[in-house]
Tab-separated table of C-alpha atoms and ligand atoms in Angstrom:
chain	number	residue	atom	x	y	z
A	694	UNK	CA	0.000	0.000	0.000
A	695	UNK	CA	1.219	3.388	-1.062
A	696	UNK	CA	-0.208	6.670	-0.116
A	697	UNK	CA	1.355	9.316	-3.192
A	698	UNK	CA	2.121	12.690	-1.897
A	699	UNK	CA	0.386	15.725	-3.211
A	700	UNK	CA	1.209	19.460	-3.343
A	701	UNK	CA	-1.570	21.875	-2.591
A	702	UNK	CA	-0.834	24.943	-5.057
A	703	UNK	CA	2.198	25.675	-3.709
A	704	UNK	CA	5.220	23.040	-4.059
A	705	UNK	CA	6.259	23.657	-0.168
A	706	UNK	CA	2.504	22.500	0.682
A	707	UNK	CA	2.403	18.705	0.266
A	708	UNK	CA	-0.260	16.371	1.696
A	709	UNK	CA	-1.344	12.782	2.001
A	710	UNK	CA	-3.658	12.005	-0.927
A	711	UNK	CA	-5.655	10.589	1.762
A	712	UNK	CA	-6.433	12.646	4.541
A	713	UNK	CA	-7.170	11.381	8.053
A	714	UNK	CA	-10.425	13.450	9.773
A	715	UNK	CA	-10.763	13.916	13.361
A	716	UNK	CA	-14.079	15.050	13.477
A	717	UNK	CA	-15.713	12.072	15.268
A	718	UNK	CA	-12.840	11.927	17.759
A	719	UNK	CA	-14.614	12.620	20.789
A	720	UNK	CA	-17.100	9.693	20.052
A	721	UNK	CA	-14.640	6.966	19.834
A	722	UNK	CA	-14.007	7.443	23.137
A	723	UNK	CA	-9.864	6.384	22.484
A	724	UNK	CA	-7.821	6.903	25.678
A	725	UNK	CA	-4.355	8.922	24.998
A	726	UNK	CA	-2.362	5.126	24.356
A	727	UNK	CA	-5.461	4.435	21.751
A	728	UNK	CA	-5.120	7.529	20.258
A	729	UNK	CA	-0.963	7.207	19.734
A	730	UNK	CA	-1.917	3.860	18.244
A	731	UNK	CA	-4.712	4.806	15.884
A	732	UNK	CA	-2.018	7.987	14.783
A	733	UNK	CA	0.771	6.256	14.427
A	734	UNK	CA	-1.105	3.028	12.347
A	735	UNK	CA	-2.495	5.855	10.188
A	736	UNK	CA	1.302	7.464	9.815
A	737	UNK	CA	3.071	4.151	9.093
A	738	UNK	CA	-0.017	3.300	6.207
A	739	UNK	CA	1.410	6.931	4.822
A	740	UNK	CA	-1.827	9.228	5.732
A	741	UNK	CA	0.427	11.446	7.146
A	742	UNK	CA	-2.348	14.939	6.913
A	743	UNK	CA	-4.749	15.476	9.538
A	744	UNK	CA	-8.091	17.522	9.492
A	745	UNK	CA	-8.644	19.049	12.974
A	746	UNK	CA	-11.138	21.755	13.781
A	747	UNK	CA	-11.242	23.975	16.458
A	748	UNK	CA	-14.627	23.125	16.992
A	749	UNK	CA	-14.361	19.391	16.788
A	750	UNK	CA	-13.073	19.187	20.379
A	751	UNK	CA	-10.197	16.861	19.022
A	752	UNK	CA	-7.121	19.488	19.561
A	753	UNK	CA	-6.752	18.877	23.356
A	754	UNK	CA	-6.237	14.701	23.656
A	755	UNK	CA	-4.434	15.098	20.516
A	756	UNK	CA	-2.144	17.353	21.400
A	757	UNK	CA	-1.504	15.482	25.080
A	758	UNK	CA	-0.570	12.793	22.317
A	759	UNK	CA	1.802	14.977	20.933
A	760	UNK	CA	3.268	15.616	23.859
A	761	UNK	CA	3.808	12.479	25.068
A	762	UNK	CA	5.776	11.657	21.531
A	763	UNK	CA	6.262	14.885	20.186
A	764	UNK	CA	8.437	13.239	16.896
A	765	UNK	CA	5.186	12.591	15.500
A	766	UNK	CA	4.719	15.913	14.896
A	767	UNK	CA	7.524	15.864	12.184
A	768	UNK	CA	5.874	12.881	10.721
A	769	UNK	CA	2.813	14.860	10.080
A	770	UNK	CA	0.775	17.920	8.375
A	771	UNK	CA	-1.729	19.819	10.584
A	772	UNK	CA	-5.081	20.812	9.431
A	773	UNK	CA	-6.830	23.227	11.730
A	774	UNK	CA	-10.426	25.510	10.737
A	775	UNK	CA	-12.039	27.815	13.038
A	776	UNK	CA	-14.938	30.302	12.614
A	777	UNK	CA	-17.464	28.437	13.676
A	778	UNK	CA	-18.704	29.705	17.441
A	779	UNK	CA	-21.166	27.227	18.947
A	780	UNK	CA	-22.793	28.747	22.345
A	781	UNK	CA	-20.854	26.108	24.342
A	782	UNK	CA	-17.444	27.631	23.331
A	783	UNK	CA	-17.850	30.800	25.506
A	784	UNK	CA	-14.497	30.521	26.694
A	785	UNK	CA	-13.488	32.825	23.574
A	786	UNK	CA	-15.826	35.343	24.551
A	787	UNK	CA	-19.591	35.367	25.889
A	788	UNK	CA	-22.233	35.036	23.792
A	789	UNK	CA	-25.757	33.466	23.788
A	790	UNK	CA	-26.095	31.932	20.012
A	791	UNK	CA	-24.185	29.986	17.229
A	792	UNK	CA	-22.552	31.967	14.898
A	793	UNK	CA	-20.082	32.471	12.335
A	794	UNK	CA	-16.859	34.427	13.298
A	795	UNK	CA	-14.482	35.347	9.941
A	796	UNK	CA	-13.315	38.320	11.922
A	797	UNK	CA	-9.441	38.656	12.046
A	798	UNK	CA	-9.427	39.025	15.625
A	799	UNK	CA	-11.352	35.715	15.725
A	800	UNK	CA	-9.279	34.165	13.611
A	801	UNK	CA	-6.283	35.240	15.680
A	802	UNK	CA	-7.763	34.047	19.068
A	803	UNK	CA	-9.062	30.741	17.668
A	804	UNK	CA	-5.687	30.079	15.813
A	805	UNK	CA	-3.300	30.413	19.405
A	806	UNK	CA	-5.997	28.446	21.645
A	807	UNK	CA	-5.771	25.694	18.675
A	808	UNK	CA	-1.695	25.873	18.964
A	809	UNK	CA	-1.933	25.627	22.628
A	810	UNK	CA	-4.009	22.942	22.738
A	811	UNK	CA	-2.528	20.682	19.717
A	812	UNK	CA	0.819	21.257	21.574
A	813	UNK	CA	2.430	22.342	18.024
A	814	UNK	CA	4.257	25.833	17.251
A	815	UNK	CA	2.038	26.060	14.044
A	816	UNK	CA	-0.482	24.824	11.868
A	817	UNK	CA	0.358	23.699	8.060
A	818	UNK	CA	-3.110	24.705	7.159
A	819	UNK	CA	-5.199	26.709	8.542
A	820	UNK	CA	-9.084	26.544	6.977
A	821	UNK	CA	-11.909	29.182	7.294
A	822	UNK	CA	-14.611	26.542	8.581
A	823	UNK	CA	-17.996	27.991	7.114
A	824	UNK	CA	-18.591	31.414	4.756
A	825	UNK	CA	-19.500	33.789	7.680
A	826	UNK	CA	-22.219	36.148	5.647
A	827	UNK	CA	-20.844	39.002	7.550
A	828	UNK	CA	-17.072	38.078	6.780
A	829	UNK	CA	-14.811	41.216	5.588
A	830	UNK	CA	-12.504	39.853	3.002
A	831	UNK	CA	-9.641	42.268	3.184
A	832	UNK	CA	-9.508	42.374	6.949
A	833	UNK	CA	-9.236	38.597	7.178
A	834	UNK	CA	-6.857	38.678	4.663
A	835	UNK	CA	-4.773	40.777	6.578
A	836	UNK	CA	-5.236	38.817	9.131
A	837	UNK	CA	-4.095	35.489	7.443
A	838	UNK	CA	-0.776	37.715	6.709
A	839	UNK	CA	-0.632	38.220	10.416
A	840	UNK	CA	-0.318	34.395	11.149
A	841	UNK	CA	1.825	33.933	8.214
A	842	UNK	CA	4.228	36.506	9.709
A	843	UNK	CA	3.860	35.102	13.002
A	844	UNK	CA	5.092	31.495	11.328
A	845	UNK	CA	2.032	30.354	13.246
A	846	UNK	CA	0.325	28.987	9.560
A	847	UNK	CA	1.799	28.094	6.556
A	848	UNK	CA	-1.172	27.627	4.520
A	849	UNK	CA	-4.459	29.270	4.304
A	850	UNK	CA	-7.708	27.859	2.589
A	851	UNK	CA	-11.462	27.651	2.988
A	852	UNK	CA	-14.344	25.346	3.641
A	853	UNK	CA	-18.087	25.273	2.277
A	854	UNK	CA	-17.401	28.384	0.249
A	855	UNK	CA	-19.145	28.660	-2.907
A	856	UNK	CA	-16.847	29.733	-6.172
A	857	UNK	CA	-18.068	33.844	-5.685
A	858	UNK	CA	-17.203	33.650	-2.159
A	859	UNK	CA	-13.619	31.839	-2.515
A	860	UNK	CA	-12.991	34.767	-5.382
A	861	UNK	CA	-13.624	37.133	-3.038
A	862	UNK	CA	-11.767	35.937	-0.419
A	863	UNK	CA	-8.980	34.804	-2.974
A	864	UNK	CA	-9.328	38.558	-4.513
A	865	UNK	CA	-8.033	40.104	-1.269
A	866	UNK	CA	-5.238	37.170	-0.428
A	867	UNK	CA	-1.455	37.364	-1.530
A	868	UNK	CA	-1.286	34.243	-1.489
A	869	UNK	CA	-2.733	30.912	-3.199
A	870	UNK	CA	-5.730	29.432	-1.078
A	871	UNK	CA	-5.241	25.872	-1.110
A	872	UNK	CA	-8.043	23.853	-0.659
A	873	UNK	CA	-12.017	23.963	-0.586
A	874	UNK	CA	-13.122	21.138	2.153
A	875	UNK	CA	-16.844	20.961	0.756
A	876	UNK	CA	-19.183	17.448	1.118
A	877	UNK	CA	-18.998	15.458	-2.127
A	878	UNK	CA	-20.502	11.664	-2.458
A	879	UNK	CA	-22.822	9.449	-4.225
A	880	UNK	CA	-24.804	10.885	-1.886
A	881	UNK	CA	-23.925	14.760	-1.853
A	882	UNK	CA	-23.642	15.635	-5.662
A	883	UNK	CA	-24.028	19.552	-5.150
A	884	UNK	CA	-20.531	19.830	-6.289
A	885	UNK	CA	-20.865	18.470	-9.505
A	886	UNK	CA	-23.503	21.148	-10.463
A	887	UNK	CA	-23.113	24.437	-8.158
A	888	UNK	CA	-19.358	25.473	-9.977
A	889	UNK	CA	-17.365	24.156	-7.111
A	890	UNK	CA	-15.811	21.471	-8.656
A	891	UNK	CA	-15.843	23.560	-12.170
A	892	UNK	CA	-13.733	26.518	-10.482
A	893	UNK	CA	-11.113	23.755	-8.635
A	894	UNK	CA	-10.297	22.215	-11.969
A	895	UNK	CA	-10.036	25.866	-13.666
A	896	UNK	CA	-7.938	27.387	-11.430
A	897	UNK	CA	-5.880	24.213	-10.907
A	898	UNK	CA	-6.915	23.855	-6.807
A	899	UNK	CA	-7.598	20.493	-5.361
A	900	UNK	CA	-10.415	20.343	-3.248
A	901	UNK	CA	-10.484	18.260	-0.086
A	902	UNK	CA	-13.757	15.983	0.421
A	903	UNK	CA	-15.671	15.227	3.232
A	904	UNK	CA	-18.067	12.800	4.411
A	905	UNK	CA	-17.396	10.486	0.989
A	906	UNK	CA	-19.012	7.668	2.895
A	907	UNK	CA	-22.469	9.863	3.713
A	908	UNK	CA	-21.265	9.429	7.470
A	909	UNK	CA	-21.033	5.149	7.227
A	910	UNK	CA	-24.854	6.061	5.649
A	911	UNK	CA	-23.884	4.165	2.163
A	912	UNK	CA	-22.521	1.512	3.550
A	913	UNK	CA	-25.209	0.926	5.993
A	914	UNK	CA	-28.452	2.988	5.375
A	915	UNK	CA	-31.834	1.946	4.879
A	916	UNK	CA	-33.534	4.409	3.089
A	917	UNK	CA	-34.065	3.633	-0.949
A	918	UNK	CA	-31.184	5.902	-2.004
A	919	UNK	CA	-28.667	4.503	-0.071
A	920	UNK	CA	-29.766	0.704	-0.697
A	921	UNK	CA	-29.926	1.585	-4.247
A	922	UNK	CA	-26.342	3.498	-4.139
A	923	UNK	CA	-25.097	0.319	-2.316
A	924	UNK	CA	-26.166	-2.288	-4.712
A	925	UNK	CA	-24.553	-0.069	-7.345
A	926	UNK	CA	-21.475	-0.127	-5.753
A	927	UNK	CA	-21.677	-3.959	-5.164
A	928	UNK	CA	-21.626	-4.535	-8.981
A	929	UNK	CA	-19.111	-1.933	-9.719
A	930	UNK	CA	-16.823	-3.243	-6.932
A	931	UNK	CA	-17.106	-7.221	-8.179
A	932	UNK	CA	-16.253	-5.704	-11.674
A	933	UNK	CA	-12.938	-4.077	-10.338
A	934	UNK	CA	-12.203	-6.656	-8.019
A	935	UNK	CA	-12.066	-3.786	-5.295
A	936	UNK	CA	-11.087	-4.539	-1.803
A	937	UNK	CA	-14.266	-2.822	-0.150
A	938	UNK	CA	-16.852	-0.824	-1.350
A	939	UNK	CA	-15.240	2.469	0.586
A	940	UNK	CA	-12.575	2.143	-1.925
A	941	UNK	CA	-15.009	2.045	-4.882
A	942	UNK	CA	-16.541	5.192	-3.429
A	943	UNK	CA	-13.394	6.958	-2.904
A	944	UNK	CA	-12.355	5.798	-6.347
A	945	UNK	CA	-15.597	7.650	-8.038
A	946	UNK	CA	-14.853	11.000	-6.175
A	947	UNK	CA	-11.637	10.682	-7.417
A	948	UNK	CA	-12.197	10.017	-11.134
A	949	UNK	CA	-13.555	14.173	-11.175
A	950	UNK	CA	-10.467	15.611	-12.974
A	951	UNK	CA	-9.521	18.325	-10.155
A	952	UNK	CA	-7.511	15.942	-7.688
A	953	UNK	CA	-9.438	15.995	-4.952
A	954	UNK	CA	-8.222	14.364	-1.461
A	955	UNK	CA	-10.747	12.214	-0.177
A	956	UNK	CA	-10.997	12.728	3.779
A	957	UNK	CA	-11.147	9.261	5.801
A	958	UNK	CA	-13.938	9.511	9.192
A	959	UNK	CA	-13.189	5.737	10.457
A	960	UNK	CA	-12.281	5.010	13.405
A	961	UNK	CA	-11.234	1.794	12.870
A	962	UNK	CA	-7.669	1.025	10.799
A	963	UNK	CA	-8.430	-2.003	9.227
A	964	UNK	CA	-11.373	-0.531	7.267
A	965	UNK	CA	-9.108	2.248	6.462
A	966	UNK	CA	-6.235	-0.354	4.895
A	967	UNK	CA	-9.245	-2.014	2.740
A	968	UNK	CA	-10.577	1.561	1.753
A	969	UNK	CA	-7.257	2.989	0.587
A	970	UNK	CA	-6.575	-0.545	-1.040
A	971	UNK	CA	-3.193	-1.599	-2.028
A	972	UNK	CA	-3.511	-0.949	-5.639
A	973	UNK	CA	-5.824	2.062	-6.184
A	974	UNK	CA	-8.919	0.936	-8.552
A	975	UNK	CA	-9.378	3.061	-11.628
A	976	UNK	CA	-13.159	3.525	-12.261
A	977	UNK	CA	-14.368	3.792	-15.813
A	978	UNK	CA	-17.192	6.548	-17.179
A	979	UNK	CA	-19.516	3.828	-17.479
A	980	UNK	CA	-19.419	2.562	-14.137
A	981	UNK	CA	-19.009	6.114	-12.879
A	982	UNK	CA	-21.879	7.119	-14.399
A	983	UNK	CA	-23.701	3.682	-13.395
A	984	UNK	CA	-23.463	5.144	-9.371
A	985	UNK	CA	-24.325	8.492	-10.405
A	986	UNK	CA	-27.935	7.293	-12.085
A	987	UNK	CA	-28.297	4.676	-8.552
A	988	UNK	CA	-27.748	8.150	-6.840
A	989	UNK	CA	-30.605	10.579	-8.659
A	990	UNK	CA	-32.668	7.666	-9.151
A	991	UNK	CA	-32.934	8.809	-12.910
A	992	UNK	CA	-31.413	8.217	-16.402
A	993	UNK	CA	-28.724	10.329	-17.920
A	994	UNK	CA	-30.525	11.654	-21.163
B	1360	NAP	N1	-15.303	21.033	6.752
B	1360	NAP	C1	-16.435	20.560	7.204
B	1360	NAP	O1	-17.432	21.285	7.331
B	1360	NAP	C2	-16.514	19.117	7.598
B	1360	NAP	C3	-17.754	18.540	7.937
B	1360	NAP	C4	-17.784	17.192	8.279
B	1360	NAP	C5	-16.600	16.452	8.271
B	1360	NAP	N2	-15.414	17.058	7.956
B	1360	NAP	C6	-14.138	16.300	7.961
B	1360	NAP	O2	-14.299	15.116	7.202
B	1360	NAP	C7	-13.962	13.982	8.006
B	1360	NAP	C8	-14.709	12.772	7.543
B	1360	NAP	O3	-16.128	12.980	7.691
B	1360	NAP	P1	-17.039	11.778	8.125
B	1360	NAP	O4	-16.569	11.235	9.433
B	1360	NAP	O5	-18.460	12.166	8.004
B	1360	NAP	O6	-16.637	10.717	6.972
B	1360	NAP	P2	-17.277	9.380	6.435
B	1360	NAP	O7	-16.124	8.543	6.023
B	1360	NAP	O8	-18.337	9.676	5.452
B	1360	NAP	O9	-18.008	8.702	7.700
B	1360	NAP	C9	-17.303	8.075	8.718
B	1360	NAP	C10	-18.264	7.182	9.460
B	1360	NAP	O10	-18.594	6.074	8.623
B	1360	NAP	C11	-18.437	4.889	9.356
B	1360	NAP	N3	-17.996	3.812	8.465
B	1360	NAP	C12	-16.887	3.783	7.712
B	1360	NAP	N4	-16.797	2.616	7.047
B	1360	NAP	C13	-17.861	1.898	7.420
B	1360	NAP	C14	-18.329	0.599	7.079
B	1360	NAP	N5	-17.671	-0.182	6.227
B	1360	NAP	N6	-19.490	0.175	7.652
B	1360	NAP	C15	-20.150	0.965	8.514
B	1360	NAP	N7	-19.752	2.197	8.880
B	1360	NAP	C16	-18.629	2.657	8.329
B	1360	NAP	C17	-17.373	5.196	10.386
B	1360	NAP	O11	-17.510	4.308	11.475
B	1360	NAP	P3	-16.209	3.517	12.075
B	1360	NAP	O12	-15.444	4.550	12.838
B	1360	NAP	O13	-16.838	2.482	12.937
B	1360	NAP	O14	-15.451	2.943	10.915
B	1360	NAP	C18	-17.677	6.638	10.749
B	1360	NAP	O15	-18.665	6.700	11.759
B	1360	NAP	C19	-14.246	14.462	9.442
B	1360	NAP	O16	-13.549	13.740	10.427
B	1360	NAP	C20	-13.746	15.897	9.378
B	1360	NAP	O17	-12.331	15.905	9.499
B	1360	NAP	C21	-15.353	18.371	7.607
């Protein structure tokens, strides 16, 4: 099994081509020693990038792991997002409702609580989590310029943002943004028809992908869609010979020409081994299209 490398716009950014998501962290319920384990597995396996959020809650028992064997930092790339203020998070500041915080002094705050808790001097990449409608573009430009001058991010990109609102924030920026996280599946084909996928092949930026699995939903949902998705992906995977269906999945977000980086959720290593595969299957427009028609239910005319 080989993970390739990948460089995100800039040749000094490189990345797994998978990348491991600590979102669900919290519910695994790993202690520290499971954690190392579950790190180091994914590290050795060569998913060496790792998608942290400030508000996932995952920063603080990972970075007691990094403490405790702080030369896996070196093996690694850090993704961190922040902008997102839930109402139990009123440790940056009071306040009474979720909301979205773009503000540079935000971004500033968030970004040194997230260093202090992942136990790291800096972040490789540092995401805006969700357009904030009230976000000033130049300011958190500036902003990003701050950090970058501060050597506390190397990298700056965005999440969720549609194509007018990554121009706008791109418009203002020195610097290449380097990613769009967005949602793309069998499942969550917004992507394919909103320009966010059209702009990342244009403009030569890979997008990042999450929740390719529909949260575990195609592999075990019940409702029509998902059943129907599944048995698509059944026949596709025999026909490939594929190790699991999660790499069949991850194969058809992949065959989009943009190189987008699928991000893993599991949990649980041994899924991840059969997902990534150890030869990567190459998915052809028939059987592409095949899942696509088991996702909309309808013909392609
Ligand atoms: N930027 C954003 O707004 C945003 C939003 C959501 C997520 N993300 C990022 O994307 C990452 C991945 O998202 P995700 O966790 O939703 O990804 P996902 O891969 O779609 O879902 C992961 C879930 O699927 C389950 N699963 C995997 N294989 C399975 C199988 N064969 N059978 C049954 N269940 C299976 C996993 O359970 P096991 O653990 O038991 O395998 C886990 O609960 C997150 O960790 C986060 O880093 C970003």
């Amino acid at each position: 099994m080989s993970v390739q490398r990948r460089y995100l716009t800039e040749q000094d950014c490189e990345v797994s081509q998978y990348i491991a998501g600590f979102w669900r962290q919290t519910a695994w319920q790993f202690n520290d020693s499971e954690l190392q384990a579950y790190i180091e597995n994914l590290l050795d396996i060569g998913v060496t990038t790792m998608d942290h959020g400030f508000v996932y809650q995952s920063e603080a028992q990972f970075g007691r792991v990094l403490k405790n064997a702080p030369s896996l930092r070196d093996r690694m790339e850090i993704i961190g997002k922040f902008g997102i203020r839930p109402i139990d998070y009123g440790d940056l500041g009071a306040h009474t409702i979720n909301h979205y915080d773009n503000s540079a002094d935000y971004l500033q705050q968030s970004v040194e609580r997230s260093l202090t808790d992942l136990n790291v001097d800096h972040l490789d990449i540092l995401l805006v989590h969700r357009p904030d409608y009230l976000m000033h573009a130049q300011s958190l430009a500036e902003g990003f310029a701050r950090l970058k001058d501060q050597g506390k991010v190397r990298h700056f990109g965005v999440s969720n943002f549609s194509p007018s609102q990554f121009e706008l924030l791109q418009s203002c920026c020195d610097m290449p943004l380097v990613t769009n996280q967005i949602e793309f599946s069998p499942l969550c084909l917004n992507p394919l028809n909103d320009g966010t996928l059209d702009q990342c092949q244009q403009i030569g930026m890979n997008p990042s992908y999450w929740s390719c699995l529909g949260g575990g939903r195609m592999l075990t949902g019940t409702h029509e869609r998902d059943v129907r998705v599944r048995n698509s992906l059944r026949i596709v995977a025999d026909e490939l010979g594929a190790e699991s269906l999660e790499q069949v999945i991850y194969a058809w977000v992949m065959r989009v020409p943009c190189g987008g980086l699928p991000i893993l959720g599991s949990s649980n290593i041994e899924r991840i081994k059969k997902a990534i595969g150890q030869a990567p299957v190459l998915i052809n427009r028939e059987q592409w299209y095949a899942i696509l028609e088991a996702s909309t239910g309808a013909r392609v005319l």
